[in-house]
Amino acid sequence: MTAASLSLSDDQRAVLALWSEVNASLSAYHKLVTSFGNAELAWQAKVEAWRQLGIHHTHLTRHEQPEQTLASIDVIQQALIEGRYGLLFSDQSDYPTQLLTIYDPPPLLFYRGDKSRLRQAQIAIVGSRKPTAHAQKITFDIAQYLAQAGYIITSGLAMGVDKRAHLGALAQLDPEYQGRTIGVMGTGIDVNYPNHHDKLFSQIIEKGGCIISELLPHTQPHKHTFPRRNRLVAGLSLATIVTEATIQSGSLITARLTSEQGKQVFAIPSHIDNSNAEGCHHLIREGATLIYHPQQVLEDVNSQLGYNHDSRATTPSSKSDKYLSNNNQSHSSQPANSIDVDRSFGIATGQPIASNIKSTPSAIVVPEHLTLVYEQLDWHGQDLDALIVTTKLAPSQLIGQLMELELLGVISVQGGRYLRV
């Protein structure tokens, strides 16, 4: 891509200038654009006109110094040319359409990695920054399972559950399913936070995932930036899963925003004396869907979109079209550059929506002589030694039955562990 192709247009420079001068304040930005008609007119307006709208005095001070604003834009332009990050504006075709339907959509997004992930079907997984060992394993396994089913796993790049969700989505042996994760930052696109997550950020980008931020470069973490991040996590996704969270967890903000956007919230139950899971139990009492297997998420989300569960790639039913039209959302999960999306209605045209999303048979029939082994397996996997102990079968007999189950297509092997499909 040439430097010329990365040059910002006058309209884009105006959006970026306005966004910079209001310091990424959503309320101030939308007030100015609404009052003046567009970003360019708002940016060209006099300071007194801004003052009459009740714009904060710090924004007025920046607006009085346009030379500093232009210098900041030049720095961003140079970073774009050097490929340090990319920039999407809300009127561009590759901007995630589903964000246009939330209450306060960002006018632009900085990104690193594969931006096409943003327009693919996503499921959010969020939770505690200090999860129990069990919750870490559950989170990783659910993310891995849903990524293999074709969904993108979206989370907030925080410690704990967020990190395990990203890693689970990345843990794919088949190259076709690698990189199915999006990280939403609560800092500027060039600020790694937490600091020791540098490796995770690099892994997401290198494997084909994407990291985004609506905040200006160099923006440091602040208590107000993370709820903003949570709203984008919810806005990008078809549904949100909370695997473990305390009653004061920020994950409950994401769950609330998901619900307010008319989407489904899933929560994983735990022991009643697990204080780390009080948030999940509260969500379930408030109407969140209790789940204990990721297939339940697939069934609910796919049924909302009208997928035919007897086929791995089907066109959505008319019910799905109606759902998408009513919600004005695009839920495409296409590979890059493989699908056109009607941004007016959010309905995919040209090929099936989410045609890369798999669905499993609704009923699995296992021969009677294999049921003993099959019943010892679950969706997160068992190794051979553990199965020898639980089934009490001779190794040769056990391996033979596992091979039969694999040939039947009801189990798979990953990293030496046998798990149900």
Short mmCIF file of C-alpha atoms in Angstrom, two decimals:
data_model
loop_
_atom_site.label_atom_id
_atom_site.label_comp_id
_atom_site.label_asym_id
_atom_site.label_seq_id
_atom_site.Cartn_x
_atom_site.Cartn_y
_atom_site.Cartn_z
CA MET A 1 0.00 0.00 0.00
CA THR A 2 1.46 3.34 -1.03
CA ALA A 3 1.81 6.41 1.15
CA ALA A 4 -0.66 8.20 -1.11
CA SER A 5 -3.31 5.56 -0.51
CA LEU A 6 -2.86 6.06 3.23
CA SER A 7 -3.29 9.83 3.05
CA LEU A 8 -6.20 11.20 5.02
CA SER A 9 -8.90 13.08 3.12
CA ASP A 10 -10.00 16.55 4.22
CA ASP A 11 -13.14 15.07 5.80
CA GLN A 12 -11.10 12.47 7.66
CA ARG A 13 -8.63 15.07 8.89
CA ALA A 14 -11.56 17.11 10.18
CA VAL A 15 -12.99 14.12 12.05
CA LEU A 16 -9.59 13.36 13.53
CA ALA A 17 -9.03 17.03 14.42
CA LEU A 18 -12.38 17.28 16.17
CA TRP A 19 -11.81 13.97 17.97
CA SER A 20 -8.42 15.23 19.13
CA GLU A 21 -9.65 18.60 20.33
CA VAL A 22 -12.45 17.09 22.41
CA ASN A 23 -9.96 14.50 23.66
CA ALA A 24 -12.15 11.62 22.42
CA SER A 25 -15.17 12.83 24.39
CA LEU A 26 -18.17 11.08 22.83
CA SER A 27 -20.72 13.54 24.19
CA ALA A 28 -18.81 16.63 23.05
CA TYR A 29 -18.04 15.15 19.63
CA HIS A 30 -21.63 14.13 18.87
CA LYS A 31 -22.98 17.44 20.21
CA LEU A 32 -20.69 19.40 17.89
CA VAL A 33 -21.39 17.26 14.81
CA THR A 34 -25.14 17.38 15.46
CA SER A 35 -25.12 21.14 15.95
CA PHE A 36 -22.99 22.05 12.94
CA GLY A 37 -23.95 19.27 10.56
CA ASN A 38 -20.58 17.58 10.09
CA ALA A 39 -17.10 17.40 11.59
CA GLU A 40 -15.52 19.81 9.12
CA LEU A 41 -18.01 22.61 9.84
CA ALA A 42 -17.74 21.94 13.58
CA TRP A 43 -13.96 22.16 13.48
CA GLN A 44 -14.03 25.38 11.46
CA ALA A 45 -16.47 27.02 13.86
CA LYS A 46 -15.26 29.76 16.19
CA VAL A 47 -14.46 29.13 19.83
CA GLU A 48 -17.39 31.31 20.88
CA ALA A 49 -19.80 29.06 18.98
CA TRP A 50 -18.41 26.08 20.88
CA ARG A 51 -18.74 27.96 24.16
CA GLN A 52 -22.42 28.67 23.50
CA LEU A 53 -23.00 24.92 23.18
CA GLY A 54 -21.59 24.38 26.65
CA ILE A 55 -18.44 22.61 25.46
CA HIS A 56 -15.94 22.01 28.28
CA HIS A 57 -13.31 24.72 28.75
CA THR A 58 -10.40 22.30 28.21
CA HIS A 59 -11.79 21.48 24.76
CA LEU A 60 -12.14 25.20 24.05
CA THR A 61 -8.48 25.71 24.96
CA ARG A 62 -7.38 23.03 22.50
CA HIS A 63 -9.67 24.49 19.84
CA GLU A 64 -7.87 27.82 20.21
CA GLN A 65 -4.60 26.13 19.26
CA PRO A 66 -5.21 24.57 15.81
CA GLU A 67 -1.50 24.37 15.05
CA GLN A 68 -1.08 21.77 17.82
CA THR A 69 -4.03 19.82 16.45
CA LEU A 70 -2.56 19.79 12.96
CA ALA A 71 0.79 18.64 14.33
CA SER A 72 -0.93 15.74 16.10
CA ILE A 73 -2.70 14.75 12.89
CA ASP A 74 0.62 14.78 11.04
CA VAL A 75 2.09 12.41 13.65
CA ILE A 76 -0.85 10.02 13.17
CA GLN A 77 -0.55 10.30 9.39
CA GLN A 78 3.12 9.33 9.60
CA ALA A 79 2.30 6.37 11.84
CA LEU A 80 -0.26 5.19 9.27
CA ILE A 81 2.32 5.44 6.49
CA GLU A 82 4.84 3.49 8.58
CA GLY A 83 2.23 0.83 9.29
CA ARG A 84 2.36 1.12 13.08
CA TYR A 85 -1.43 0.96 13.12
CA GLY A 86 -4.42 1.56 10.87
CA LEU A 87 -7.46 3.83 11.10
CA LEU A 88 -11.10 3.22 10.21
CA PHE A 89 -13.76 5.93 9.97
CA SER A 90 -17.44 5.25 10.58
CA ASP A 91 -18.44 6.05 6.99
CA GLN A 92 -16.05 3.49 5.51
CA SER A 93 -17.29 0.14 4.24
CA ASP A 94 -14.92 -1.88 6.43
CA TYR A 95 -15.98 -0.15 9.65
CA PRO A 96 -17.88 -2.68 11.83
CA THR A 97 -21.51 -1.98 10.98
CA GLN A 98 -22.82 -3.39 14.26
CA LEU A 99 -21.20 -0.49 16.15
CA LEU A 100 -23.29 2.01 14.20
CA THR A 101 -26.38 0.73 16.04
CA ILE A 102 -25.16 1.37 19.59
CA TYR A 103 -26.12 4.52 21.47
CA ASP A 104 -22.79 6.34 21.07
CA PRO A 105 -20.75 4.85 18.22
CA PRO A 106 -17.14 5.99 17.93
CA PRO A 107 -16.45 8.09 14.81
CA LEU A 108 -13.21 6.21 14.23
CA LEU A 109 -11.23 3.17 15.32
CA PHE A 110 -7.50 2.66 15.45
CA TYR A 111 -6.52 -0.94 14.79
CA ARG A 112 -3.61 -3.36 14.53
CA GLY A 113 -3.91 -6.71 12.78
CA ASP A 114 -6.60 -8.04 10.44
CA LYS A 115 -9.44 -5.49 10.34
CA SER A 116 -11.72 -7.93 8.47
CA ARG A 117 -12.23 -9.73 11.80
CA LEU A 118 -14.32 -6.76 12.94
CA ARG A 119 -17.10 -7.58 10.47
CA GLN A 120 -17.24 -11.27 11.32
CA ALA A 121 -19.68 -12.85 13.79
CA GLN A 122 -18.39 -12.36 17.33
CA ILE A 123 -19.17 -13.67 20.79
CA ALA A 124 -17.77 -11.83 23.80
CA ILE A 125 -16.24 -13.66 26.76
CA VAL A 126 -15.55 -11.58 29.87
CA GLY A 127 -14.98 -12.10 33.57
CA SER A 128 -12.81 -11.65 36.62
CA ARG A 129 -9.25 -10.36 36.51
CA LYS A 130 -8.41 -12.90 39.22
CA PRO A 131 -10.35 -16.02 38.24
CA THR A 132 -10.06 -19.37 39.95
CA ALA A 133 -8.03 -22.07 38.21
CA HIS A 134 -11.29 -23.79 37.25
CA ALA A 135 -12.69 -20.63 35.66
CA GLN A 136 -9.47 -20.11 33.72
CA LYS A 137 -9.77 -23.60 32.25
CA ILE A 138 -13.47 -23.23 31.49
CA THR A 139 -12.86 -19.88 29.78
CA PHE A 140 -10.03 -21.25 27.64
CA ASP A 141 -12.03 -24.31 26.60
CA ILE A 142 -15.20 -22.36 25.74
CA ALA A 143 -13.23 -19.87 23.65
CA GLN A 144 -11.44 -22.67 21.82
CA TYR A 145 -14.71 -24.48 21.16
CA LEU A 146 -16.55 -21.42 19.84
CA ALA A 147 -13.61 -20.38 17.67
CA GLN A 148 -13.59 -23.84 16.10
CA ALA A 149 -17.30 -23.39 15.42
CA GLY A 150 -16.48 -20.30 13.34
CA TYR A 151 -17.05 -17.41 15.75
CA ILE A 152 -14.62 -14.65 16.64
CA ILE A 153 -13.93 -14.32 20.39
CA THR A 154 -13.99 -10.71 21.54
CA SER A 155 -12.71 -9.56 24.91
CA GLY A 156 -10.96 -6.70 26.67
CA LEU A 157 -7.29 -7.78 26.85
CA ALA A 158 -7.31 -7.62 30.65
CA MET A 159 -5.67 -10.10 33.00
CA GLY A 160 -7.56 -13.21 34.01
CA VAL A 161 -10.62 -14.27 32.06
CA ASP A 162 -10.01 -11.88 29.14
CA LYS A 163 -6.52 -13.24 28.58
CA ARG A 164 -7.68 -16.87 28.79
CA ALA A 165 -10.45 -16.13 26.29
CA HIS A 166 -7.99 -14.69 23.79
CA LEU A 167 -5.55 -17.57 24.30
CA GLY A 168 -8.29 -20.16 23.92
CA ALA A 169 -9.37 -18.66 20.63
CA LEU A 170 -5.75 -18.65 19.44
CA ALA A 171 -5.15 -22.29 20.43
CA GLN A 172 -6.11 -23.78 17.08
CA LEU A 173 -4.00 -26.39 15.30
CA ASP A 174 -5.83 -25.94 12.01
CA PRO A 175 -4.58 -22.75 10.26
CA GLU A 176 -8.14 -22.14 9.03
CA TYR A 177 -9.24 -21.32 12.57
CA GLN A 178 -6.24 -19.35 13.81
CA GLY A 179 -6.48 -15.71 14.77
CA ARG A 180 -10.19 -15.77 15.62
CA THR A 181 -10.05 -13.15 18.34
CA ILE A 182 -10.45 -9.39 18.77
CA GLY A 183 -9.00 -7.41 21.66
CA VAL A 184 -10.62 -4.10 22.60
CA MET A 185 -8.24 -1.74 24.37
CA GLY A 186 -8.95 0.69 27.19
CA THR A 187 -5.89 2.71 26.19
CA GLY A 188 -4.42 4.22 23.05
CA ILE A 189 -3.60 1.75 20.28
CA ASP A 190 0.13 2.16 20.95
CA VAL A 191 -0.06 1.66 24.73
CA ASN A 192 0.35 -1.93 25.90
CA TYR A 193 -1.63 -2.42 29.09
CA PRO A 194 -1.12 -4.41 31.23
CA ASN A 195 2.59 -4.06 30.46
CA HIS A 196 3.32 -7.80 30.61
CA HIS A 197 0.70 -8.48 27.91
CA ASP A 198 3.09 -7.48 25.12
CA LYS A 199 3.43 -11.13 24.12
CA LEU A 200 -0.36 -11.60 23.99
CA PHE A 201 -0.80 -8.51 21.79
CA SER A 202 1.90 -9.75 19.41
CA GLN A 203 0.41 -13.23 19.30
CA ILE A 204 -3.05 -11.93 18.42
CA ILE A 205 -1.70 -9.79 15.58
CA GLU A 206 0.75 -12.37 14.21
CA LYS A 207 -1.87 -15.13 14.13
CA GLY A 208 -4.41 -13.02 12.25
CA GLY A 209 -6.51 -11.46 14.99
CA CYS A 210 -7.18 -7.78 15.57
CA ILE A 211 -6.72 -5.20 18.33
CA ILE A 212 -8.71 -1.97 18.33
CA SER A 213 -9.10 1.28 20.26
CA GLU A 214 -11.33 4.30 19.85
CA LEU A 215 -8.98 6.36 22.02
CA LEU A 216 -6.23 8.61 20.70
CA PRO A 217 -2.68 7.24 20.51
CA HIS A 218 -0.67 7.60 23.74
CA THR A 219 -3.86 7.58 25.87
CA GLN A 220 -2.97 5.99 29.20
CA PRO A 221 -5.26 3.70 31.22
CA HIS A 222 -7.84 5.44 33.39
CA LYS A 223 -10.86 4.24 35.35
CA HIS A 224 -13.16 5.95 32.83
CA THR A 225 -11.63 4.34 29.75
CA PHE A 226 -12.50 0.75 30.65
CA PRO A 227 -16.31 1.12 30.76
CA ARG A 228 -15.95 2.69 27.30
CA ARG A 229 -14.04 -0.37 26.19
CA ASN A 230 -16.74 -2.63 27.65
CA ARG A 231 -19.43 -0.95 25.57
CA LEU A 232 -17.47 -1.73 22.40
CA VAL A 233 -16.97 -5.36 23.45
CA ALA A 234 -20.74 -5.64 23.89
CA GLY A 235 -21.50 -3.66 20.74
CA LEU A 236 -19.31 -5.78 18.49
CA SER A 237 -20.70 -9.11 19.70
CA LEU A 238 -23.85 -11.12 19.11
CA ALA A 239 -23.88 -12.27 22.75
CA THR A 240 -21.77 -12.09 25.90
CA ILE A 241 -20.58 -14.96 28.10
CA VAL A 242 -19.53 -14.25 31.70
CA THR A 243 -17.51 -17.21 32.95
CA GLU A 244 -16.71 -15.95 36.45
CA ALA A 245 -17.14 -12.52 38.02
CA THR A 246 -17.56 -10.88 41.39
CA ILE A 247 -20.59 -8.76 42.12
CA GLN A 248 -18.50 -5.58 41.61
CA SER A 249 -16.83 -6.77 38.41
CA GLY A 250 -16.67 -4.55 35.34
CA SER A 251 -17.86 -7.62 33.44
CA LEU A 252 -21.34 -6.94 34.77
CA ILE A 253 -21.18 -3.59 32.96
CA THR A 254 -20.50 -5.46 29.73
CA ALA A 255 -23.38 -7.82 30.52
CA ARG A 256 -25.75 -4.93 31.21
CA LEU A 257 -24.78 -3.16 28.01
CA THR A 258 -25.25 -6.41 26.08
CA SER A 259 -28.74 -6.77 27.50
CA GLU A 260 -29.58 -3.12 26.79
CA GLN A 261 -28.58 -3.68 23.18
CA GLY A 262 -31.14 -6.50 22.96
CA LYS A 263 -28.61 -9.31 22.93
CA GLN A 264 -28.33 -12.45 25.01
CA VAL A 265 -26.19 -12.76 28.13
CA PHE A 266 -24.89 -16.18 29.19
CA ALA A 267 -23.46 -16.95 32.63
CA ILE A 268 -21.68 -19.99 34.05
CA PRO A 269 -22.79 -21.08 37.53
CA SER A 270 -20.46 -22.14 40.31
CA HIS A 271 -20.57 -23.23 43.96
CA ILE A 272 -22.83 -21.00 46.03
CA ASP A 273 -19.95 -20.20 48.38
CA ASN A 274 -17.65 -19.07 45.55
CA SER A 275 -17.53 -15.31 46.09
CA ASN A 276 -15.68 -15.00 42.80
CA ALA A 277 -18.84 -16.15 40.99
CA GLU A 278 -21.41 -13.98 42.78
CA GLY A 279 -21.67 -11.80 39.70
CA CYS A 280 -22.61 -14.78 37.53
CA HIS A 281 -25.23 -15.92 40.02
CA HIS A 282 -26.65 -12.40 40.15
CA LEU A 283 -26.87 -12.31 36.35
CA ILE A 284 -28.71 -15.64 36.31
CA ARG A 285 -31.20 -14.35 38.89
CA GLU A 286 -31.71 -11.27 36.71
CA GLY A 287 -32.48 -13.34 33.63
CA ALA A 288 -29.15 -14.31 32.06
CA THR A 289 -29.09 -17.75 30.44
CA LEU A 290 -27.38 -20.41 32.52
CA ILE A 291 -25.02 -22.56 30.47
CA TYR A 292 -22.72 -25.48 31.26
CA HIS A 293 -21.57 -26.30 27.72
CA PRO A 294 -20.58 -24.00 24.83
CA GLN A 295 -22.85 -25.91 22.46
CA GLN A 296 -25.76 -24.30 24.31
CA VAL A 297 -24.41 -20.90 23.28
CA LEU A 298 -24.16 -22.01 19.66
CA GLU A 299 -27.71 -23.35 19.67
CA ASP A 300 -29.17 -20.15 21.09
CA VAL A 301 -27.15 -17.71 18.99
CA ASN A 302 -27.60 -19.71 15.78
CA SER A 303 -31.33 -20.05 16.39
CA GLN A 304 -31.64 -16.28 16.81
CA LEU A 305 -30.00 -15.86 13.43
CA GLY A 306 -32.15 -18.58 11.87
CA TYR A 307 -29.42 -21.05 10.96
CA ASN A 308 -30.40 -24.54 9.87
CA HIS A 309 -28.68 -26.85 12.35
CA ASP A 310 -28.69 -29.75 9.92
CA SER A 311 -26.23 -28.03 7.61
CA ARG A 312 -22.77 -26.61 8.07
CA ALA A 313 -23.32 -23.76 5.63
CA THR A 314 -26.86 -22.60 5.08
CA THR A 315 -28.59 -19.40 4.13
CA PRO A 316 -30.45 -17.70 6.95
CA SER A 317 -34.19 -18.10 6.99
CA SER A 318 -36.58 -15.22 6.44
CA LYS A 319 -36.90 -15.06 10.20
CA SER A 320 -33.19 -14.27 10.38
CA ASP A 321 -33.55 -11.55 7.75
CA LYS A 322 -36.34 -9.98 9.78
CA TYR A 323 -34.23 -10.16 12.95
CA LEU A 324 -31.29 -8.47 11.27
CA SER A 325 -33.44 -5.79 9.66
CA ASN A 326 -35.24 -4.95 12.88
CA ASN A 327 -31.97 -4.60 14.75
CA ASN A 328 -30.17 -2.85 11.88
CA GLN A 329 -27.11 -4.95 12.58
CA SER A 330 -24.60 -6.78 10.45
CA HIS A 331 -23.68 -10.16 11.86
CA SER A 332 -21.60 -11.45 8.98
CA SER A 333 -18.80 -13.85 9.79
CA GLN A 334 -17.29 -14.07 6.36
CA PRO A 335 -13.66 -14.65 5.55
CA ALA A 336 -11.94 -11.49 4.41
CA ASN A 337 -13.29 -10.01 1.18
CA SER A 338 -15.81 -12.79 0.60
CA ILE A 339 -19.13 -11.11 1.28
CA ASP A 340 -20.97 -7.89 0.56
CA VAL A 341 -23.01 -6.31 3.33
CA ASP A 342 -25.93 -3.98 2.82
CA ARG A 343 -25.06 -1.34 5.40
CA SER A 344 -28.58 0.10 5.34
CA PHE A 345 -30.21 -3.05 6.68
CA GLY A 346 -27.29 -5.13 7.94
CA ILE A 347 -28.31 -8.05 5.74
CA ALA A 348 -25.58 -9.94 3.95
CA THR A 349 -25.93 -10.43 0.23
CA GLY A 350 -23.98 -12.48 -2.28
CA GLN A 351 -23.47 -15.53 -0.07
CA PRO A 352 -24.84 -16.93 3.20
CA ILE A 353 -24.32 -14.89 6.34
CA ALA A 354 -21.80 -16.56 8.64
CA SER A 355 -21.31 -19.37 6.18
CA ASN A 356 -18.11 -20.37 7.92
CA ILE A 357 -19.96 -21.07 11.17
CA LYS A 358 -20.38 -24.74 11.85
CA SER A 359 -23.31 -26.39 13.52
CA THR A 360 -23.24 -29.83 15.06
CA PRO A 361 -25.87 -32.54 14.75
CA SER A 362 -28.68 -32.11 17.24
CA ALA A 363 -28.57 -35.79 18.25
CA ILE A 364 -25.48 -38.03 18.33
CA VAL A 365 -25.96 -41.78 18.17
CA VAL A 366 -23.08 -43.75 19.68
CA PRO A 367 -22.95 -47.57 19.34
CA GLU A 368 -23.63 -49.36 22.64
CA HIS A 369 -20.18 -50.94 22.85
CA LEU A 370 -18.59 -47.48 22.71
CA THR A 371 -20.81 -45.69 25.22
CA LEU A 372 -18.58 -46.47 28.22
CA VAL A 373 -15.67 -44.59 26.66
CA TYR A 374 -17.80 -41.85 25.12
CA GLU A 375 -19.47 -41.02 28.44
CA GLN A 376 -16.06 -40.38 30.02
CA LEU A 377 -15.32 -37.65 27.48
CA ASP A 378 -16.33 -34.01 27.60
CA TRP A 379 -15.75 -30.92 25.51
CA HIS A 380 -12.48 -29.91 27.20
CA GLY A 381 -10.78 -33.28 26.71
CA GLN A 382 -9.24 -36.22 28.58
CA ASP A 383 -5.80 -37.70 28.05
CA LEU A 384 -5.17 -41.41 27.48
CA ASP A 385 -3.81 -42.12 30.97
CA ALA A 386 -6.89 -40.63 32.64
CA LEU A 387 -9.20 -42.66 30.38
CA ILE A 388 -7.36 -45.88 31.20
CA VAL A 389 -8.00 -45.22 34.89
CA THR A 390 -11.70 -44.29 34.51
CA THR A 391 -12.70 -46.95 31.95
CA LYS A 392 -10.46 -49.73 33.36
CA LEU A 393 -9.93 -50.94 29.79
CA ALA A 394 -6.68 -52.35 28.47
CA PRO A 395 -4.71 -49.71 26.53
CA SER A 396 -5.04 -51.55 23.22
CA GLN A 397 -8.82 -51.98 23.67
CA LEU A 398 -9.26 -48.35 24.71
CA ILE A 399 -7.24 -47.02 21.77
CA GLY A 400 -9.28 -49.16 19.39
CA GLN A 401 -12.58 -47.77 20.72
CA LEU A 402 -11.26 -44.21 20.60
CA MET A 403 -10.33 -44.73 16.95
CA GLU A 404 -13.86 -45.98 16.24
CA LEU A 405 -15.38 -42.91 17.91
CA GLU A 406 -13.06 -40.65 15.94
CA LEU A 407 -14.01 -42.37 12.66
CA LEU A 408 -17.68 -41.88 13.55
CA GLY A 409 -16.95 -38.15 13.82
CA VAL A 410 -18.21 -37.79 17.40
CA ILE A 411 -14.82 -37.11 19.03
CA SER A 412 -11.58 -35.43 18.02
CA VAL A 413 -8.00 -35.39 19.27
CA GLN A 414 -6.20 -32.18 20.14
CA GLY A 415 -2.79 -32.03 21.76
CA GLY A 416 -3.06 -35.64 22.94
CA ARG A 417 -6.47 -35.08 24.55
CA TYR A 418 -9.69 -36.72 23.39
CA LEU A 419 -12.81 -34.58 23.41
CA ARG A 420 -16.37 -34.63 22.16
CA VAL A 421 -17.07 -32.79 18.93
#
